[in-house]
Amino acid sequence: MQAAKNIDSAILRTDVAGNILQNQNLLGEALKHFRWGRETSDVLIDAHSVIDNDHELIEVPTDAVRAMSPNGLVLLEAPPELVAERRRKDARLRPSRTPEELQFQTGVARRVCESYASELGLPLEIGTAMHDDDLEMLIQRMISRRRIG
């Protein structure tokens, strides 16, 4: 999104809900443009199912995900205490959230991802990325499920 709009990610994240939702509709077109000439290559997109704009939690609509034509979904979760610690050490401007608030947000993110998988008929793998090979394992499981299904 940052590259598509040429705007700092902090500004994109903290915008009003209506603008954030409108921006999500640009993702599919931006991805199509990125993929020109690379249509046969696999692409891993790091995206969020919910966006905390400092005032509310905004769910990314299914249509925004549909527009990216995904073949599968991987949801990475982390213990809320670890997320809070990472945010304290991160130089990026992030909303200050308690572990309880982060736990709630994790639940919402999971529910939203599960709805994407259900509505779009996609495999979804949920796990943590605590070790270097965890993400690769989740991706391989998702690809295997996609081949079977």
PDB file of C-alpha atoms in Angstrom:
ATOM      1  CA  MET A   1       0.000   0.000   0.000  1.00  0.00           C
ATOM      2  CA  GLN A   2       2.849   2.340   0.864  1.00  0.00           C
ATOM      3  CA  ALA A   3       4.368   1.902  -2.608  1.00  0.00           C
ATOM      4  CA  ALA A   4       1.001   2.166  -4.366  1.00  0.00           C
ATOM      5  CA  LYS A   5       0.179   5.518  -2.782  1.00  0.00           C
ATOM      6  CA  ASN A   6       3.741   6.765  -2.212  1.00  0.00           C
ATOM      7  CA  ILE A   7       2.800   7.717   1.354  1.00  0.00           C
ATOM      8  CA  ASP A   8       4.498   6.825   4.629  1.00  0.00           C
ATOM      9  CA  SER A   9       2.963   3.721   6.220  1.00  0.00           C
ATOM     10  CA  ALA A  10       2.359   5.530   9.530  1.00  0.00           C
ATOM     11  CA  ILE A  11       0.165   8.065   7.749  1.00  0.00           C
ATOM     12  CA  LEU A  12      -1.730   5.295   5.955  1.00  0.00           C
ATOM     13  CA  ARG A  13      -2.288   3.384   9.204  1.00  0.00           C
ATOM     14  CA  THR A  14      -3.555   6.342  11.222  1.00  0.00           C
ATOM     15  CA  ASP A  15      -5.963   7.733   8.633  1.00  0.00           C
ATOM     16  CA  VAL A  16      -9.717   7.785   9.254  1.00  0.00           C
ATOM     17  CA  ALA A  17     -11.547   4.486   8.775  1.00  0.00           C
ATOM     18  CA  GLY A  18     -13.217   5.492   5.505  1.00  0.00           C
ATOM     19  CA  ASN A  19      -9.903   6.375   3.876  1.00  0.00           C
ATOM     20  CA  ILE A  20      -8.235   3.216   5.166  1.00  0.00           C
ATOM     21  CA  LEU A  21     -11.024   1.085   3.711  1.00  0.00           C
ATOM     22  CA  GLN A  22     -10.872   2.973   0.421  1.00  0.00           C
ATOM     23  CA  ASN A  23      -7.101   2.428   0.278  1.00  0.00           C
ATOM     24  CA  GLN A  24      -7.554  -1.322   0.707  1.00  0.00           C
ATOM     25  CA  ASN A  25      -9.398  -1.384  -2.622  1.00  0.00           C
ATOM     26  CA  LEU A  26      -6.164  -0.258  -4.331  1.00  0.00           C
ATOM     27  CA  LEU A  27      -4.246  -3.367  -3.268  1.00  0.00           C
ATOM     28  CA  GLY A  28      -5.556  -5.683  -5.974  1.00  0.00           C
ATOM     29  CA  GLU A  29      -4.675  -3.286  -8.780  1.00  0.00           C
ATOM     30  CA  ALA A  30      -1.258  -2.533  -7.256  1.00  0.00           C
ATOM     31  CA  LEU A  31      -0.521  -6.251  -7.039  1.00  0.00           C
ATOM     32  CA  LYS A  32      -1.584  -6.822 -10.653  1.00  0.00           C
ATOM     33  CA  HIS A  33       0.777  -4.044 -11.724  1.00  0.00           C
ATOM     34  CA  PHE A  34       3.619  -5.544  -9.638  1.00  0.00           C
ATOM     35  CA  ARG A  35       3.032  -8.991 -11.148  1.00  0.00           C
ATOM     36  CA  TRP A  36       3.169  -7.927 -14.821  1.00  0.00           C
ATOM     37  CA  GLY A  37       5.821 -10.123 -16.359  1.00  0.00           C
ATOM     38  CA  ARG A  38       5.961 -12.304 -13.230  1.00  0.00           C
ATOM     39  CA  GLU A  39       2.586 -14.045 -13.481  1.00  0.00           C
ATOM     40  CA  THR A  40       4.062 -17.529 -13.019  1.00  0.00           C
ATOM     41  CA  SER A  41       6.100 -16.557  -9.952  1.00  0.00           C
ATOM     42  CA  ASP A  42       4.865 -17.158  -6.448  1.00  0.00           C
ATOM     43  CA  VAL A  43       4.305 -14.003  -4.417  1.00  0.00           C
ATOM     44  CA  LEU A  44       4.094 -13.790  -0.642  1.00  0.00           C
ATOM     45  CA  ILE A  45       2.167 -10.748   0.549  1.00  0.00           C
ATOM     46  CA  ASP A  46       2.631  -9.447   4.086  1.00  0.00           C
ATOM     47  CA  ALA A  47      -0.745  -7.930   4.911  1.00  0.00           C
ATOM     48  CA  HIS A  48      -3.070  -7.328   7.815  1.00  0.00           C
ATOM     49  CA  SER A  49      -6.667  -8.426   8.245  1.00  0.00           C
ATOM     50  CA  VAL A  50      -7.266  -5.646  10.763  1.00  0.00           C
ATOM     51  CA  ILE A  51      -5.759  -2.183  11.067  1.00  0.00           C
ATOM     52  CA  ASP A  52      -5.476  -0.331  14.360  1.00  0.00           C
ATOM     53  CA  ASN A  53      -5.583   3.361  13.420  1.00  0.00           C
ATOM     54  CA  ASP A  54      -5.092   4.443  17.056  1.00  0.00           C
ATOM     55  CA  HIS A  55      -8.853   5.033  17.472  1.00  0.00           C
ATOM     56  CA  GLU A  56     -10.551   1.845  16.319  1.00  0.00           C
ATOM     57  CA  LEU A  57      -9.886  -1.580  14.864  1.00  0.00           C
ATOM     58  CA  ILE A  58     -10.749  -1.643  11.168  1.00  0.00           C
ATOM     59  CA  GLU A  59     -11.407  -4.958   9.426  1.00  0.00           C
ATOM     60  CA  VAL A  60     -10.004  -5.227   5.910  1.00  0.00           C
ATOM     61  CA  PRO A  61     -12.934  -6.212   3.668  1.00  0.00           C
ATOM     62  CA  THR A  62     -13.060  -9.593   1.964  1.00  0.00           C
ATOM     63  CA  ASP A  63     -13.368  -7.861  -1.407  1.00  0.00           C
ATOM     64  CA  ALA A  64      -9.921  -6.294  -0.916  1.00  0.00           C
ATOM     65  CA  VAL A  65      -8.467  -9.764  -0.356  1.00  0.00           C
ATOM     66  CA  ARG A  66     -10.471 -11.224  -3.253  1.00  0.00           C
ATOM     67  CA  ALA A  67      -9.017  -8.560  -5.578  1.00  0.00           C
ATOM     68  CA  MET A  68      -5.517  -9.883  -4.870  1.00  0.00           C
ATOM     69  CA  SER A  69      -6.536 -13.374  -6.133  1.00  0.00           C
ATOM     70  CA  PRO A  70      -4.800 -15.324  -3.371  1.00  0.00           C
ATOM     71  CA  ASN A  71      -4.262 -19.064  -3.584  1.00  0.00           C
ATOM     72  CA  GLY A  72      -4.139 -19.471   0.184  1.00  0.00           C
ATOM     73  CA  LEU A  73      -3.729 -17.664   3.473  1.00  0.00           C
ATOM     74  CA  VAL A  74      -1.279 -17.904   6.351  1.00  0.00           C
ATOM     75  CA  LEU A  75      -2.028 -16.160   9.645  1.00  0.00           C
ATOM     76  CA  LEU A  76       0.905 -15.564  11.955  1.00  0.00           C
ATOM     77  CA  GLU A  77       0.104 -15.024  15.603  1.00  0.00           C
ATOM     78  CA  ALA A  78       2.316 -14.248  18.554  1.00  0.00           C
ATOM     79  CA  PRO A  79       1.695 -14.129  22.294  1.00  0.00           C
ATOM     80  CA  PRO A  80       0.399 -10.660  23.227  1.00  0.00           C
ATOM     81  CA  GLU A  81       3.234 -10.123  25.704  1.00  0.00           C
ATOM     82  CA  LEU A  82       5.762 -10.709  22.907  1.00  0.00           C
ATOM     83  CA  VAL A  83       3.926  -8.308  20.582  1.00  0.00           C
ATOM     84  CA  ALA A  84       3.874  -5.638  23.301  1.00  0.00           C
ATOM     85  CA  GLU A  85       7.609  -6.133  23.896  1.00  0.00           C
ATOM     86  CA  ARG A  86       8.402  -5.918  20.162  1.00  0.00           C
ATOM     87  CA  ARG A  87       6.396  -2.705  19.904  1.00  0.00           C
ATOM     88  CA  ARG A  88       8.271  -1.154  22.832  1.00  0.00           C
ATOM     89  CA  LYS A  89      11.560  -1.848  21.034  1.00  0.00           C
ATOM     90  CA  ASP A  90      10.310  -0.821  17.578  1.00  0.00           C
ATOM     91  CA  ALA A  91      11.230   2.646  16.315  1.00  0.00           C
ATOM     92  CA  ARG A  92       8.007   2.885  14.289  1.00  0.00           C
ATOM     93  CA  LEU A  93       5.109   4.788  15.780  1.00  0.00           C
ATOM     94  CA  ARG A  94       2.575   2.240  17.003  1.00  0.00           C
ATOM     95  CA  PRO A  95      -0.460   2.473  19.239  1.00  0.00           C
ATOM     96  CA  SER A  96       0.214   1.573  22.838  1.00  0.00           C
ATOM     97  CA  ARG A  97      -1.877  -1.473  23.680  1.00  0.00           C
ATOM     98  CA  THR A  98      -2.020  -3.688  26.740  1.00  0.00           C
ATOM     99  CA  PRO A  99      -1.501  -7.440  26.363  1.00  0.00           C
ATOM    100  CA  GLU A 100      -5.254  -7.845  26.965  1.00  0.00           C
ATOM    101  CA  GLU A 101      -6.059  -5.448  24.123  1.00  0.00           C
ATOM    102  CA  LEU A 102      -3.567  -7.223  21.882  1.00  0.00           C
ATOM    103  CA  GLN A 103      -5.135 -10.583  22.752  1.00  0.00           C
ATOM    104  CA  PHE A 104      -8.542  -9.211  21.735  1.00  0.00           C
ATOM    105  CA  GLN A 105      -7.098  -7.863  18.470  1.00  0.00           C
ATOM    106  CA  THR A 106      -5.489 -11.231  17.750  1.00  0.00           C
ATOM    107  CA  GLY A 107      -8.886 -12.887  18.144  1.00  0.00           C
ATOM    108  CA  VAL A 108     -10.500 -10.409  15.765  1.00  0.00           C
ATOM    109  CA  ALA A 109      -7.692 -10.893  13.225  1.00  0.00           C
ATOM    110  CA  ARG A 110      -8.171 -14.673  13.402  1.00  0.00           C
ATOM    111  CA  ARG A 111     -11.945 -14.405  12.982  1.00  0.00           C
ATOM    112  CA  VAL A 112     -11.506 -12.102   9.970  1.00  0.00           C
ATOM    113  CA  CYS A 113      -8.926 -14.429   8.344  1.00  0.00           C
ATOM    114  CA  GLU A 114     -11.175 -17.414   8.918  1.00  0.00           C
ATOM    115  CA  SER A 115     -13.998 -15.519   7.214  1.00  0.00           C
ATOM    116  CA  TYR A 116     -11.720 -14.799   4.220  1.00  0.00           C
ATOM    117  CA  ALA A 117     -10.872 -18.482   3.934  1.00  0.00           C
ATOM    118  CA  SER A 118     -14.514 -19.500   4.205  1.00  0.00           C
ATOM    119  CA  GLU A 119     -15.918 -16.889   1.823  1.00  0.00           C
ATOM    120  CA  LEU A 120     -13.155 -17.300  -0.768  1.00  0.00           C
ATOM    121  CA  GLY A 121     -12.783 -21.081  -0.454  1.00  0.00           C
ATOM    122  CA  LEU A 122      -9.083 -20.843   0.418  1.00  0.00           C
ATOM    123  CA  PRO A 123      -6.848 -22.950   2.636  1.00  0.00           C
ATOM    124  CA  LEU A 124      -5.785 -21.161   5.816  1.00  0.00           C
ATOM    125  CA  GLU A 125      -2.861 -22.137   8.004  1.00  0.00           C
ATOM    126  CA  ILE A 126      -2.546 -20.525  11.428  1.00  0.00           C
ATOM    127  CA  GLY A 127       0.631 -20.623  13.460  1.00  0.00           C
ATOM    128  CA  THR A 128       3.454 -18.670  14.989  1.00  0.00           C
ATOM    129  CA  ALA A 129       6.760 -17.595  13.513  1.00  0.00           C
ATOM    130  CA  MET A 130       8.988 -18.030  16.530  1.00  0.00           C
ATOM    131  CA  HIS A 131      11.751 -19.778  14.555  1.00  0.00           C
ATOM    132  CA  ASP A 132      13.188 -19.075  11.105  1.00  0.00           C
ATOM    133  CA  ASP A 133      11.609 -22.128   9.470  1.00  0.00           C
ATOM    134  CA  ASP A 134       8.102 -21.758  10.999  1.00  0.00           C
ATOM    135  CA  LEU A 135       6.753 -19.517   8.225  1.00  0.00           C
ATOM    136  CA  GLU A 136       8.155 -21.803   5.539  1.00  0.00           C
ATOM    137  CA  MET A 137       6.480 -24.807   7.201  1.00  0.00           C
ATOM    138  CA  LEU A 138       3.107 -22.998   7.327  1.00  0.00           C
ATOM    139  CA  ILE A 139       3.398 -22.020   3.668  1.00  0.00           C
ATOM    140  CA  GLN A 140       4.231 -25.600   2.677  1.00  0.00           C
ATOM    141  CA  ARG A 141       1.230 -26.907   4.670  1.00  0.00           C
ATOM    142  CA  MET A 142      -1.038 -24.362   2.968  1.00  0.00           C
ATOM    143  CA  ILE A 143       0.295 -25.341  -0.488  1.00  0.00           C
ATOM    144  CA  SER A 144      -0.243 -29.022   0.310  1.00  0.00           C
ATOM    145  CA  ARG A 145      -3.826 -28.372   1.401  1.00  0.00           C
ATOM    146  CA  ARG A 146      -4.434 -26.351  -1.756  1.00  0.00           C
ATOM    147  CA  ARG A 147      -3.250 -29.273  -3.923  1.00  0.00           C
ATOM    148  CA  ILE A 148      -5.404 -31.778  -2.036  1.00  0.00           C
ATOM    149  CA  GLY A 149      -8.512 -29.566  -1.990  1.00  0.00           C
TER     150      GLY A 149
END
